[in-house]
mmCIF file of C-alpha atoms in Angstrom:
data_model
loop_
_atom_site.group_PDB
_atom_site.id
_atom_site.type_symbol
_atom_site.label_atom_id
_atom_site.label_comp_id
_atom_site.label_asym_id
_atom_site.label_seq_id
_atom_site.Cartn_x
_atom_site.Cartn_y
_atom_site.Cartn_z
ATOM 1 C CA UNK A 6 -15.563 -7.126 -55.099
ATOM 2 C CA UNK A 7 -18.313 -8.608 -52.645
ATOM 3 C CA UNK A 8 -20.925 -7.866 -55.297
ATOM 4 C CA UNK A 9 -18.923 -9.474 -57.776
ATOM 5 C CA UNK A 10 -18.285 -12.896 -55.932
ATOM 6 C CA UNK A 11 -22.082 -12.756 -55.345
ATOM 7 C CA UNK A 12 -23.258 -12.834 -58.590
ATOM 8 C CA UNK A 13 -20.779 -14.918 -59.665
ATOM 9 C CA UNK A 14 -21.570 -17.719 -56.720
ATOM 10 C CA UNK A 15 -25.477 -16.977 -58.121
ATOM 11 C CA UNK A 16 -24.467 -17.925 -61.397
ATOM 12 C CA UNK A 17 -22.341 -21.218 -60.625
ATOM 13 C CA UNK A 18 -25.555 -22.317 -58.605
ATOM 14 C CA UNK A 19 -28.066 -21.721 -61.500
ATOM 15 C CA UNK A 20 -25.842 -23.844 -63.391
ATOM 16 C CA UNK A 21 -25.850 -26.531 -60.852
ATOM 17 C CA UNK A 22 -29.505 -26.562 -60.907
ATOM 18 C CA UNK A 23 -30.132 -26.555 -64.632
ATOM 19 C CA UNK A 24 -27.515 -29.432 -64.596
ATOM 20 C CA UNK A 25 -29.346 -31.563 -62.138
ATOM 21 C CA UNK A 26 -33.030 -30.712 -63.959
ATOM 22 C CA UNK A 27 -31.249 -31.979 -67.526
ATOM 23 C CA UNK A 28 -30.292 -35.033 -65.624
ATOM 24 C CA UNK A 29 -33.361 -35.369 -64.289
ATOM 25 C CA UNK A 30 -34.847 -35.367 -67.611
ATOM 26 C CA UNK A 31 -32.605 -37.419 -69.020
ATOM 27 C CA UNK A 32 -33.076 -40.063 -66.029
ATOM 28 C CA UNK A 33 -36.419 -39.941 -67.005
ATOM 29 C CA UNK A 34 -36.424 -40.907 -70.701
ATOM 30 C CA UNK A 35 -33.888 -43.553 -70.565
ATOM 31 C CA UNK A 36 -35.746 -45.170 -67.150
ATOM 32 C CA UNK A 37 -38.599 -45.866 -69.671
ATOM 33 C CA UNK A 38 -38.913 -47.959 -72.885
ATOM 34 C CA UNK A 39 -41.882 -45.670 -74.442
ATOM 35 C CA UNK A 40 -41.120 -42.899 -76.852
ATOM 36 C CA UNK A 41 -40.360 -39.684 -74.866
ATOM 37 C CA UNK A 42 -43.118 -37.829 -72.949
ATOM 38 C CA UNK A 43 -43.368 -34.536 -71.254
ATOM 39 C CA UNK A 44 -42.588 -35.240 -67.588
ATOM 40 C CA UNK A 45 -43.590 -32.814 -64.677
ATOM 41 C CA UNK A 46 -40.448 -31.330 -62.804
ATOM 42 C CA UNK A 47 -40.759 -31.809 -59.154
ATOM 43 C CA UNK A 48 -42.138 -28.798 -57.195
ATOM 44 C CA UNK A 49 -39.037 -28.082 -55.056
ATOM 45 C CA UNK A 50 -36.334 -28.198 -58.212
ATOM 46 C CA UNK A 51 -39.001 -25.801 -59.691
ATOM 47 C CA UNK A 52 -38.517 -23.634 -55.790
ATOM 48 C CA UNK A 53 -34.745 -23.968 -56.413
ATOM 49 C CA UNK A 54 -34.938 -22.662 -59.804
ATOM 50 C CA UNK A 55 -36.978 -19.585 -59.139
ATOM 51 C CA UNK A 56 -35.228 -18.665 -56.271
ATOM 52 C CA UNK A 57 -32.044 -18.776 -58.197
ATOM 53 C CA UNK A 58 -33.320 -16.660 -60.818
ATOM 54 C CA UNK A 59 -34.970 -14.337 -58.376
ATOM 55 C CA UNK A 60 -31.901 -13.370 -56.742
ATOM 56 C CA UNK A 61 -29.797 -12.958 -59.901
ATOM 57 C CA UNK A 62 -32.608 -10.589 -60.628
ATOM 58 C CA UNK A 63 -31.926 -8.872 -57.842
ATOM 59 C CA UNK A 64 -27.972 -8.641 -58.111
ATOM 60 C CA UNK A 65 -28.265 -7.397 -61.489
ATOM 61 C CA UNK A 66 -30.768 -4.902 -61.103
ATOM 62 C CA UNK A 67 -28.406 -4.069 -57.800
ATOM 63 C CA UNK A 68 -25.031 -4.062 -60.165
ATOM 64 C CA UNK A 69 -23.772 -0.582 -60.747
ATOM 65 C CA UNK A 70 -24.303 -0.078 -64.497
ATOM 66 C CA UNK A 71 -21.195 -0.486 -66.800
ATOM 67 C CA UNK A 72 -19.930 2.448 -68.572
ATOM 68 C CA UNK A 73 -17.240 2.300 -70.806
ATOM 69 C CA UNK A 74 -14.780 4.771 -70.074
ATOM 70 C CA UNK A 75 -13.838 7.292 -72.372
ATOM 71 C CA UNK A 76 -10.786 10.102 -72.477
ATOM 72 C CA UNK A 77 -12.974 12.668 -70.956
ATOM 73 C CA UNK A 78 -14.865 10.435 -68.115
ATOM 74 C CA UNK A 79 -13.092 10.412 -64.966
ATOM 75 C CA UNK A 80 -13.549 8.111 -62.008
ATOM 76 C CA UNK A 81 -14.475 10.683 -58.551
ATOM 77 C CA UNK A 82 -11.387 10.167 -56.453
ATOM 78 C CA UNK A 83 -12.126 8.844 -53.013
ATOM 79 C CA UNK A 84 -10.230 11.361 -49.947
ATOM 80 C CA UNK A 85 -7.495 8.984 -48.773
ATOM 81 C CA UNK A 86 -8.671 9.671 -45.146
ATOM 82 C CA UNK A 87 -11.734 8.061 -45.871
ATOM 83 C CA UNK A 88 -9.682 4.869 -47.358
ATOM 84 C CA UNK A 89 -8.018 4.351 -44.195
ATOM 85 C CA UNK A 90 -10.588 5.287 -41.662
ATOM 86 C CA UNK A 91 -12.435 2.273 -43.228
ATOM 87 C CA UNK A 92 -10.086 -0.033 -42.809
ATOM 88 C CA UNK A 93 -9.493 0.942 -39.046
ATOM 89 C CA UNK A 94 -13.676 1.328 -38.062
ATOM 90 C CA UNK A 95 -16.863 0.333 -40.018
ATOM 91 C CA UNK A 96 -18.569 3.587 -41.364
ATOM 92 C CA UNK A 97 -22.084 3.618 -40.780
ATOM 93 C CA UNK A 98 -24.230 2.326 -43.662
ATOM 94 C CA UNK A 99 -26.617 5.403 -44.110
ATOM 95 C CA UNK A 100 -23.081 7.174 -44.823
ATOM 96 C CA UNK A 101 -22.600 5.250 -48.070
ATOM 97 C CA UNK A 102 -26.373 6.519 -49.759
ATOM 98 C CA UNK A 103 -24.893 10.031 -49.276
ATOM 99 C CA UNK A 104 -21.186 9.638 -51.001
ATOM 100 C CA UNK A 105 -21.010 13.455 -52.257
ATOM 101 C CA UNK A 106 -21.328 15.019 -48.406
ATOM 102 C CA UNK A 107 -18.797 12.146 -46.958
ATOM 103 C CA UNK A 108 -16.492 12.859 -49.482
ATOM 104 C CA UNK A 109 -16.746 16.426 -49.067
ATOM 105 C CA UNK A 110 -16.436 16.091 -45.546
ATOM 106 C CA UNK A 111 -13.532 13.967 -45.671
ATOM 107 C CA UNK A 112 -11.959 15.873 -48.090
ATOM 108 C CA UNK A 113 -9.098 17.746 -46.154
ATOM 109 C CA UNK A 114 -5.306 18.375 -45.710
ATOM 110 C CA UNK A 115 -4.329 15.963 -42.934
ATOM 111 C CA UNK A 116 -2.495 17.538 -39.879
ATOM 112 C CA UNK A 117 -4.104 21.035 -40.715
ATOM 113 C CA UNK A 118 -7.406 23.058 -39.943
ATOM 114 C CA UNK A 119 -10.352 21.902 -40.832
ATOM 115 C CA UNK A 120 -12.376 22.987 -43.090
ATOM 116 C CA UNK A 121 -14.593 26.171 -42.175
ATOM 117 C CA UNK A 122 -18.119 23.937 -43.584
ATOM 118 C CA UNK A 123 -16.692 21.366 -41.694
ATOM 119 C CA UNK A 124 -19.631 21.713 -38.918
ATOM 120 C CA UNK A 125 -22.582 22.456 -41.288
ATOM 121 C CA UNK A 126 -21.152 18.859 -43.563
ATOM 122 C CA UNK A 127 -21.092 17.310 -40.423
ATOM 123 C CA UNK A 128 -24.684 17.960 -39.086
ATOM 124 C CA UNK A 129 -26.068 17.669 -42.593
ATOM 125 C CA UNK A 130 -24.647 14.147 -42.803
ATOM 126 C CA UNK A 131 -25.951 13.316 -39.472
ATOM 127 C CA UNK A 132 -29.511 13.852 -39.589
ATOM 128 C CA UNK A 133 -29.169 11.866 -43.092
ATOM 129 C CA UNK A 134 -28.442 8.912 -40.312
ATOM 130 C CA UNK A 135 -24.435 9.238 -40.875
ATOM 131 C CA UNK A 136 -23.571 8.514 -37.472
ATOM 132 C CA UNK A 137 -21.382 8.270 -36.066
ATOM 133 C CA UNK A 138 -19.705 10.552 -38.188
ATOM 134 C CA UNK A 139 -15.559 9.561 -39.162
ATOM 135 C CA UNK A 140 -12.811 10.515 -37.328
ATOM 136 C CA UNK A 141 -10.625 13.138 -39.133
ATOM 137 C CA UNK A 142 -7.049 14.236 -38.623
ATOM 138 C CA UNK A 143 -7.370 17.472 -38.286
ATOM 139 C CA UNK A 144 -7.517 20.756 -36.341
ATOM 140 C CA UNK A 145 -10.936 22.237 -35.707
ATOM 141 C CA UNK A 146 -10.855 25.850 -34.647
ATOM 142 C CA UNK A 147 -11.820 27.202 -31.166
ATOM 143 C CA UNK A 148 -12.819 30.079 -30.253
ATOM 144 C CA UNK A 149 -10.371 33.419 -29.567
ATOM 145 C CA UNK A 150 -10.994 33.880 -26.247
ATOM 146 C CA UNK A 151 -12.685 30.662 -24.092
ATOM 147 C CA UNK A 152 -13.712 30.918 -20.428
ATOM 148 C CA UNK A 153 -11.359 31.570 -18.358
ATOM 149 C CA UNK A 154 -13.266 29.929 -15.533
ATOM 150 C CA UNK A 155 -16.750 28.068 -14.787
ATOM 151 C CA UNK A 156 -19.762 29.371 -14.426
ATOM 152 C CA UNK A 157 -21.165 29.951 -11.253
ATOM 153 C CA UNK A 158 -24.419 30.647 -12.582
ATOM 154 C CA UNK A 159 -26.317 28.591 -15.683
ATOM 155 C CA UNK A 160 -28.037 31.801 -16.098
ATOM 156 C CA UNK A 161 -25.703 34.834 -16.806
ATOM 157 C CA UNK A 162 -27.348 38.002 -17.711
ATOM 158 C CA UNK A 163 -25.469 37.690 -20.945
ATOM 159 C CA UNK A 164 -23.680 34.939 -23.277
ATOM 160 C CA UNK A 165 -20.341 36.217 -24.120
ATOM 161 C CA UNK A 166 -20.336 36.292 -27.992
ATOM 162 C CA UNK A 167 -16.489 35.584 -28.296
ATOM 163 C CA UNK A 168 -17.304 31.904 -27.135
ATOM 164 C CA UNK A 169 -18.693 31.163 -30.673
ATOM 165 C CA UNK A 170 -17.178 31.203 -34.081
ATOM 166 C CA UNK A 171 -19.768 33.136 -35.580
ATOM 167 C CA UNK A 172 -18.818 32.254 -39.359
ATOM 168 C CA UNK A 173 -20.314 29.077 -39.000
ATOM 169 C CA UNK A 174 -23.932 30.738 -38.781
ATOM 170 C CA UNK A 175 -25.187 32.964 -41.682
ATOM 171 C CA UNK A 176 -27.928 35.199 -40.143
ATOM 172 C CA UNK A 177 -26.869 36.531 -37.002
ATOM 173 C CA UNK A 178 -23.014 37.461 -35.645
ATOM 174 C CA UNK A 179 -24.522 37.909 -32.488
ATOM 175 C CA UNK A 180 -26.537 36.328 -29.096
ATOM 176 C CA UNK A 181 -28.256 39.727 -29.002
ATOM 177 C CA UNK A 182 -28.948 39.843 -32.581
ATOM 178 C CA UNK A 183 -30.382 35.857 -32.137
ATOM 179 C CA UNK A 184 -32.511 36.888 -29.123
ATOM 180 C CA UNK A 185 -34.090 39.380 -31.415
ATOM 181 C CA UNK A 186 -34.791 37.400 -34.087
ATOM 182 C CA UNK A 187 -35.898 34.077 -32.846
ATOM 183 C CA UNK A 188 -37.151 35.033 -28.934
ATOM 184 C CA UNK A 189 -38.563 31.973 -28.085
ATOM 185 C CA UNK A 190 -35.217 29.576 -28.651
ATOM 186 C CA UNK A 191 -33.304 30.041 -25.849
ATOM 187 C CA UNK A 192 -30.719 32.933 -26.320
ATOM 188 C CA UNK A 193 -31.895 35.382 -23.886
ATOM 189 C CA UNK A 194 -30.683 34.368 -20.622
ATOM 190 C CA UNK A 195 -33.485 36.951 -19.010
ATOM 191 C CA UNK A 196 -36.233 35.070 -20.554
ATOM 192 C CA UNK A 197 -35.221 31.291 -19.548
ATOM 193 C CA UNK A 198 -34.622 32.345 -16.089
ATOM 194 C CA UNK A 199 -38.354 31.527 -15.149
ATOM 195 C CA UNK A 200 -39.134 28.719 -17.318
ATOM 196 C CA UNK A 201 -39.319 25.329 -15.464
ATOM 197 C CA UNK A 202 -40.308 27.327 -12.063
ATOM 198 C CA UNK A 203 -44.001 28.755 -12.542
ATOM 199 C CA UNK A 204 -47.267 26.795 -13.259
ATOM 200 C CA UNK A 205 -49.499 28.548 -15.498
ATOM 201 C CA UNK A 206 -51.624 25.615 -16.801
ATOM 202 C CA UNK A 207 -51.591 21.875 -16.107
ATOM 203 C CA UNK A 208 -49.229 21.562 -18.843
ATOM 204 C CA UNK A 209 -46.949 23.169 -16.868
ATOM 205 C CA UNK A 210 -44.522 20.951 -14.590
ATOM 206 C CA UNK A 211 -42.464 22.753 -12.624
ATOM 207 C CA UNK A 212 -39.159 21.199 -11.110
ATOM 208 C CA UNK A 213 -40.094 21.858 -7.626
ATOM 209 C CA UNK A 214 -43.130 19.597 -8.095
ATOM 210 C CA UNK A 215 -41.095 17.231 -10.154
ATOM 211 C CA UNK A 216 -38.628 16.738 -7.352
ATOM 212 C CA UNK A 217 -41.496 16.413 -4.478
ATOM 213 C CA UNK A 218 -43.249 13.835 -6.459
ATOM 214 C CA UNK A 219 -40.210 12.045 -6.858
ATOM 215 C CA UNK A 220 -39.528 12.284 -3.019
ATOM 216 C CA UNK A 221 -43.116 11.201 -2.260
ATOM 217 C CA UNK A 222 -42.600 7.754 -3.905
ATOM 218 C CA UNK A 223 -39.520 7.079 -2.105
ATOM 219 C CA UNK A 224 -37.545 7.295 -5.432
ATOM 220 C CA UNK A 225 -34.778 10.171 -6.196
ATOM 221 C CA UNK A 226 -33.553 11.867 -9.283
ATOM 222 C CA UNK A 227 -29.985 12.267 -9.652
ATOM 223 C CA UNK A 228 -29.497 11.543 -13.347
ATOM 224 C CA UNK A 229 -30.579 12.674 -16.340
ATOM 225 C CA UNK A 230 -31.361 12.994 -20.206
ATOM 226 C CA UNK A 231 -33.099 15.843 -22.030
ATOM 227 C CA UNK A 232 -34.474 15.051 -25.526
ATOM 228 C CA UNK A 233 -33.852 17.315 -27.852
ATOM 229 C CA UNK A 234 -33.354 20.322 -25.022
ATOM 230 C CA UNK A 235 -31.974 23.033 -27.483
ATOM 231 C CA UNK A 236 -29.637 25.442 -25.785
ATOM 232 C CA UNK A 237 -29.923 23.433 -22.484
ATOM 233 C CA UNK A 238 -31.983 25.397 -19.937
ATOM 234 C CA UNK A 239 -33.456 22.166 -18.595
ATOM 235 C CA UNK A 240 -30.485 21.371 -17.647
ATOM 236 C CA UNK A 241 -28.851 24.561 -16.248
ATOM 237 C CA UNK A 242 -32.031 24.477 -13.883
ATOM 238 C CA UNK A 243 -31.448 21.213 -12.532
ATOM 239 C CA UNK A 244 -28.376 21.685 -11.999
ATOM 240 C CA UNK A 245 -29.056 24.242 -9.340
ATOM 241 C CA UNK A 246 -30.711 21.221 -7.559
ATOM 242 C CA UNK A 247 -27.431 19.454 -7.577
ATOM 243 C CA UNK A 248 -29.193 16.600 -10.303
ATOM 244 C CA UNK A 249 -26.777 16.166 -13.328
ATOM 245 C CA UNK A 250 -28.613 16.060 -16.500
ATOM 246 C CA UNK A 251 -27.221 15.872 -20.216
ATOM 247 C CA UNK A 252 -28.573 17.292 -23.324
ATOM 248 C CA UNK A 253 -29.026 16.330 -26.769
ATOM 249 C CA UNK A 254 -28.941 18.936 -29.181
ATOM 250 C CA UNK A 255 -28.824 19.636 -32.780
ATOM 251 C CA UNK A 256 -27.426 23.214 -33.780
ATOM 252 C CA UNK A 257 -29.669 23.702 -36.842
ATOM 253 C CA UNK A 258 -27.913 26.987 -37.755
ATOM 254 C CA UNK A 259 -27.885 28.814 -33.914
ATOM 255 C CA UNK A 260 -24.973 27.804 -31.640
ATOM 256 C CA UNK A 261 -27.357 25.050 -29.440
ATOM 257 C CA UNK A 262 -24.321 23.123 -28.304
ATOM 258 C CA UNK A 263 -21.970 26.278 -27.421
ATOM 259 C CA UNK A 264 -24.610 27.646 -25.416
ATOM 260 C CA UNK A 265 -24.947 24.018 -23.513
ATOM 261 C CA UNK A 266 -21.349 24.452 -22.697
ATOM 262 C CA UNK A 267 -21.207 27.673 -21.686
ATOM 263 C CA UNK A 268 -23.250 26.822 -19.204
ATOM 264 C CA UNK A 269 -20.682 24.396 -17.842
ATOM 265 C CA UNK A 270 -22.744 21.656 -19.052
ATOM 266 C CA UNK A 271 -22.550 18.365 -21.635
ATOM 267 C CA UNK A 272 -24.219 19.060 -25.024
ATOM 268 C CA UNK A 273 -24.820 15.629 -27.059
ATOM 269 C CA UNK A 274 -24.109 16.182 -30.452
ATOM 270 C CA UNK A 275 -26.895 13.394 -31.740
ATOM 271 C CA UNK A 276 -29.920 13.135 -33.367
ATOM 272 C CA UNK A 277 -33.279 11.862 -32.449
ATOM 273 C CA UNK A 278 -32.724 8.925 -34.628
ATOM 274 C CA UNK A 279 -30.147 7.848 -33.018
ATOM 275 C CA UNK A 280 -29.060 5.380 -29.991
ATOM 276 C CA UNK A 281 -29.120 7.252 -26.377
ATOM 277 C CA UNK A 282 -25.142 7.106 -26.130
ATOM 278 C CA UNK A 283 -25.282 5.624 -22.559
ATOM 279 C CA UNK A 284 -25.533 2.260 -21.094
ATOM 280 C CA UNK A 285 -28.632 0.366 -19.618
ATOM 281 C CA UNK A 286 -30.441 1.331 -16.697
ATOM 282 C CA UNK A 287 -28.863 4.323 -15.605
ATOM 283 C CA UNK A 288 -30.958 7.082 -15.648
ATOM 284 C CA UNK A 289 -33.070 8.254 -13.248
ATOM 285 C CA UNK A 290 -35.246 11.142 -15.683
ATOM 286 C CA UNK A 291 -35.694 11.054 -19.404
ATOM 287 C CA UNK A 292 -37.095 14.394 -20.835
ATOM 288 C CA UNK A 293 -38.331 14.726 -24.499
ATOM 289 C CA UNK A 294 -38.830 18.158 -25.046
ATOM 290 C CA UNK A 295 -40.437 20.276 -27.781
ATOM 291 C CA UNK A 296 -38.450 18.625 -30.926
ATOM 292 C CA UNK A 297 -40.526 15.275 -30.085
ATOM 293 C CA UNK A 298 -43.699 15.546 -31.823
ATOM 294 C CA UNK A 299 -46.055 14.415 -33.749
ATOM 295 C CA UNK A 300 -43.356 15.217 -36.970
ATOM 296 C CA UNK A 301 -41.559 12.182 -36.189
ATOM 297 C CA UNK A 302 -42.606 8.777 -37.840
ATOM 298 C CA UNK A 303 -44.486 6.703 -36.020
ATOM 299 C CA UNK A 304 -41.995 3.908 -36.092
ATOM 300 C CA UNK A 305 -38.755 6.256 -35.585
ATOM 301 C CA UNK A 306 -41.082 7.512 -32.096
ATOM 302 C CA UNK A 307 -41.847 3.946 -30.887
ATOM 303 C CA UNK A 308 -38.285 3.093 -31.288
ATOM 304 C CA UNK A 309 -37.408 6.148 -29.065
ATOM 305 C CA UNK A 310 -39.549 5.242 -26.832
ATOM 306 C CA UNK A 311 -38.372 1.357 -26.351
ATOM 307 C CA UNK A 312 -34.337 3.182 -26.212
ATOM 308 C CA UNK A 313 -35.741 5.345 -23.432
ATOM 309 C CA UNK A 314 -37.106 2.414 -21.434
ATOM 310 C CA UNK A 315 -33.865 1.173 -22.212
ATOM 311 C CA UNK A 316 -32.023 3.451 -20.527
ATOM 312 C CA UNK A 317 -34.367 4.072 -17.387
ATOM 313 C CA UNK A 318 -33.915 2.782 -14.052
ATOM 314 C CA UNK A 319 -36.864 0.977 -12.803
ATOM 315 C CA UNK A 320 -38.740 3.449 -10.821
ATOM 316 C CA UNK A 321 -37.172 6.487 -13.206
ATOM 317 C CA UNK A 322 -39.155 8.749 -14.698
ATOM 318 C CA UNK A 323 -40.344 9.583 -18.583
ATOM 319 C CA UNK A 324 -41.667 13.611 -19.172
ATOM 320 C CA UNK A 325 -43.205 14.257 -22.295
ATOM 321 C CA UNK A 326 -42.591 18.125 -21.762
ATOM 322 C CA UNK A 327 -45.472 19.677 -24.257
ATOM 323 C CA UNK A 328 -45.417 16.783 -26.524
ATOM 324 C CA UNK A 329 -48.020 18.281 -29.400
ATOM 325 C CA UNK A 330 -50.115 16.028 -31.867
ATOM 326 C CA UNK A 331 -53.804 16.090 -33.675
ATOM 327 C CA UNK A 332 -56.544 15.156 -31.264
ATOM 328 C CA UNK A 333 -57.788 12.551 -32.811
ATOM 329 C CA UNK A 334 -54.376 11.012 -33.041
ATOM 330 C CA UNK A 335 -54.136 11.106 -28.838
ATOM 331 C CA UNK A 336 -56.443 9.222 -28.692
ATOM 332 C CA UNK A 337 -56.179 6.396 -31.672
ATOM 333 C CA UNK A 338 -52.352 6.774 -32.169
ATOM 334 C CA UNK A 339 -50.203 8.050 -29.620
ATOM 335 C CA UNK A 340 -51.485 7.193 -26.349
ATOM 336 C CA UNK A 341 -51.972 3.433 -27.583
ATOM 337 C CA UNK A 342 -48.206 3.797 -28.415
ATOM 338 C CA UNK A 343 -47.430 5.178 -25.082
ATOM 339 C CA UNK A 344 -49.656 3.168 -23.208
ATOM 340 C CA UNK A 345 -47.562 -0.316 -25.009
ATOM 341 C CA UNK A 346 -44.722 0.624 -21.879
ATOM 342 C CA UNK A 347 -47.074 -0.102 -19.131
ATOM 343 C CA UNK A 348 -46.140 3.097 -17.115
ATOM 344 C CA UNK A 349 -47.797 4.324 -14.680
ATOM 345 C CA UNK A 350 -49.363 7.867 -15.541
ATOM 346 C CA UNK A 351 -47.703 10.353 -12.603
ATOM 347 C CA UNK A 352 -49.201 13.314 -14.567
ATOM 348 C CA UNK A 353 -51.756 13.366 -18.021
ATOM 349 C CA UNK A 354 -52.933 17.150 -18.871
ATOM 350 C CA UNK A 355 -54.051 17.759 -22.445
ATOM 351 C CA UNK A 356 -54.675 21.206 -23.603
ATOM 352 C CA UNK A 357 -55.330 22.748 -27.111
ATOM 353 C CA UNK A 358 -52.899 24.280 -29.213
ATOM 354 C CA UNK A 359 -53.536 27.534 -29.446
ATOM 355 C CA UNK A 360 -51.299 29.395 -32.051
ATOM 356 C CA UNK A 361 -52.164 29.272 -35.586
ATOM 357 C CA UNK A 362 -51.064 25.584 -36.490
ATOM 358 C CA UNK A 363 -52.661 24.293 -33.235
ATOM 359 C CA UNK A 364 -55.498 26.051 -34.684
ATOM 360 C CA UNK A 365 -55.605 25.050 -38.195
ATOM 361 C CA UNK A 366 -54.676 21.107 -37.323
ATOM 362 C CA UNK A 367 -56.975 21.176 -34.126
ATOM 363 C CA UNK A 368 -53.761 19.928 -32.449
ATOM 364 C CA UNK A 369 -53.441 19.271 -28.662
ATOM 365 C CA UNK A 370 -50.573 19.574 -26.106
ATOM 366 C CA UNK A 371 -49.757 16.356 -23.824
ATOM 367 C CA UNK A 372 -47.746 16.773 -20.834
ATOM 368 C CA UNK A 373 -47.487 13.371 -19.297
ATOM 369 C CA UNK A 374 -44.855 12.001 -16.493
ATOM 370 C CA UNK A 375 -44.846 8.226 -16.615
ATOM 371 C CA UNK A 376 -42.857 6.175 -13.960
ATOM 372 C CA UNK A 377 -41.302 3.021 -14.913
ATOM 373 C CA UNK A 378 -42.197 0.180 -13.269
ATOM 374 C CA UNK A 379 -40.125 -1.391 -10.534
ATOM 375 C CA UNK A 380 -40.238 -4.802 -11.805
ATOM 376 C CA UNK A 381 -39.224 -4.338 -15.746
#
């Protein structure tokens, strides 16, 4: 419909225009007693013309083509769920270049469960930029047994497996079998309990130090954001220091965001892409972990960057945690990017990369704690 009014508004405008050069013409010839001569058309009609024809160009190359339905073509029914979400909330506009997924996704019996590839739809369309995601009507499925009471302790020996519906993730039914398999993402309660507490190298920040540096400039840390911080141990160790911090997490085929919770603590169910869901000003410690690297586009990172200043207190605090790029790009990319915030630089260790991709790409870790200024 809007496409349509468009091209047809387009259309009634060319026509306008050709009118007015005809008359102009014809002003022309009868203004002057000689036989008819070529005259020059003004530059700005000539500006009104090609802009006119550039942006029919555009519609039309735009227009869906026409195809002339037959007996056997059939128009793909739209989920009525979809039909009247979008007349109650805009859907975001990244949704619309992905129409098989959100119909898929929206494709259920109202009032009922959900669908069992309702989670794996959901994060598929979301790191496609779908989000936020629309609201359904319908019953996602929990768990058998859930906790019967709160942790005491962010780091049990053990995550109960009967907190996760384990359908939802093909290769392991299991925390034990995960811990086994992929040892260095966060399922093994016995490994995380020291991270975050030892220094090893100076890429190492413990949160003792964190807190004491914070202290010594008269500032405090009471709120916080962790980038990216998988099955939340960040978190789960702050916590123990009574500072409250939430964590964005992408499952990715492991159960990130159960674990979060089991832990009696907020998982953020958003991408990197998208707008820190909390207001200006408010945080006192921003955290990008691991998935912040030198993977992301340059542009995607700078705007992270500017959302993370926007949601810093003046005086809070910005940890690149192990942030991991070429070299050469530290120095002509990255830290000129960084550097564009005007923080002050807290902390700045560099160290090489030293499995066999740091290797190969003579990458380089950066762990870097930047303070906001005061004044911004």
């Amino acid at each position: 419909m809007g496409f349509s009014m468009g091209l047809n508004l387009v259309l009634l405008l060319a026509m306008v225009a050709t009118n007015i050069l005809s008359l102009y013409h014809l002003s022309s010839t009868l203004q002057s007693p000689k036989p008819p001569t070529q005259q020059p058309v003004p530059d700005h009609l000539l500006h009104q013309l090609n802009t006119i024809r550039a942006t029919i160009s555009h519609l039309t190359r735009h227009q869906p083509p026409s195809i002339t339905p037959s007996p056997t073509t059939t128009k793909p029914s739209i989920p009525q769920d979809l039909l009247l979400y979008s007349h109650l909330s805009p859907i975001a506009s990244s949704c619309h270049n992905h129409p098989d997924l959100l119909h898929k996704y929206m494709a259920y019996t109202p009032y009922s469960l959900c669908p069992l590839d309702s989670d794996l739809l959901a994060e598929s369309l979301i790191l496609h930029g779908c989000h936020p995601l629309p609201r359904r009507r319908c019953f996602s499925k929990t768990p058998p047994k859930p906790p019967s009471s709160l942790p005491r302790n962010p780091f049990p020996s053990s995550f109960l497996d009967s907190n996760v519906i384990w359908n939802k993730y093909p290769s392991c039914k299991s925390f034990s079998c995960l811990a086994k398999k992929s040892p260095g993402l966060g399922f093994d309660p016995n490994a995380e309990i020291s991270k975050f507490m030892t220094y090893k190298t100076e890429l190492d920040l413990p949160v003792p130090q964190l807190l004491q540096v914070a202290k010594s400039a008269n500032s405090v840390i009471r709120l916080g954001i962790d980038i990216g911080g998988a099955t939340g141990t960040f978190a789960a160790r702050m916590k123990q220091y009574n500072v409250t911090v939430v964590t964005t997490t992408m499952n990715f085929n492991v159960p990130n965001n159960e674990v979060v919770a089991m832990r009696g603590l907020v998982p953020l169910h958003v991408p990197l892409q998208q707008r820190l869901p909390v207001f200006d000003g408010v945080v006192d410690l921003v955290r990008c972990a691991h998935a912040v690297n030198r993977w992301i586009p340059l542009t995607m990172m700078e705007f992270l960057f500017y959302d993370v200043d926007r949601v810093l207190r003046g005086g809070g605090y910005l940890w690149l945690d192990h942030f991991f790029c070429k070299r050469m790009d530290l120095d002509k990319v990255f830290g000129p990017l960084i550097g564009k915030l005007g923080y002050k630089k807290v902390k700045w260790a560099v160290g090489n990369k030293t499995d066999s991709s740091g290797l190969k790409n003579e990458e380089v870790y950066l762990t870097a704690l930047l303070q906001k200024p005061v004044s911004k």
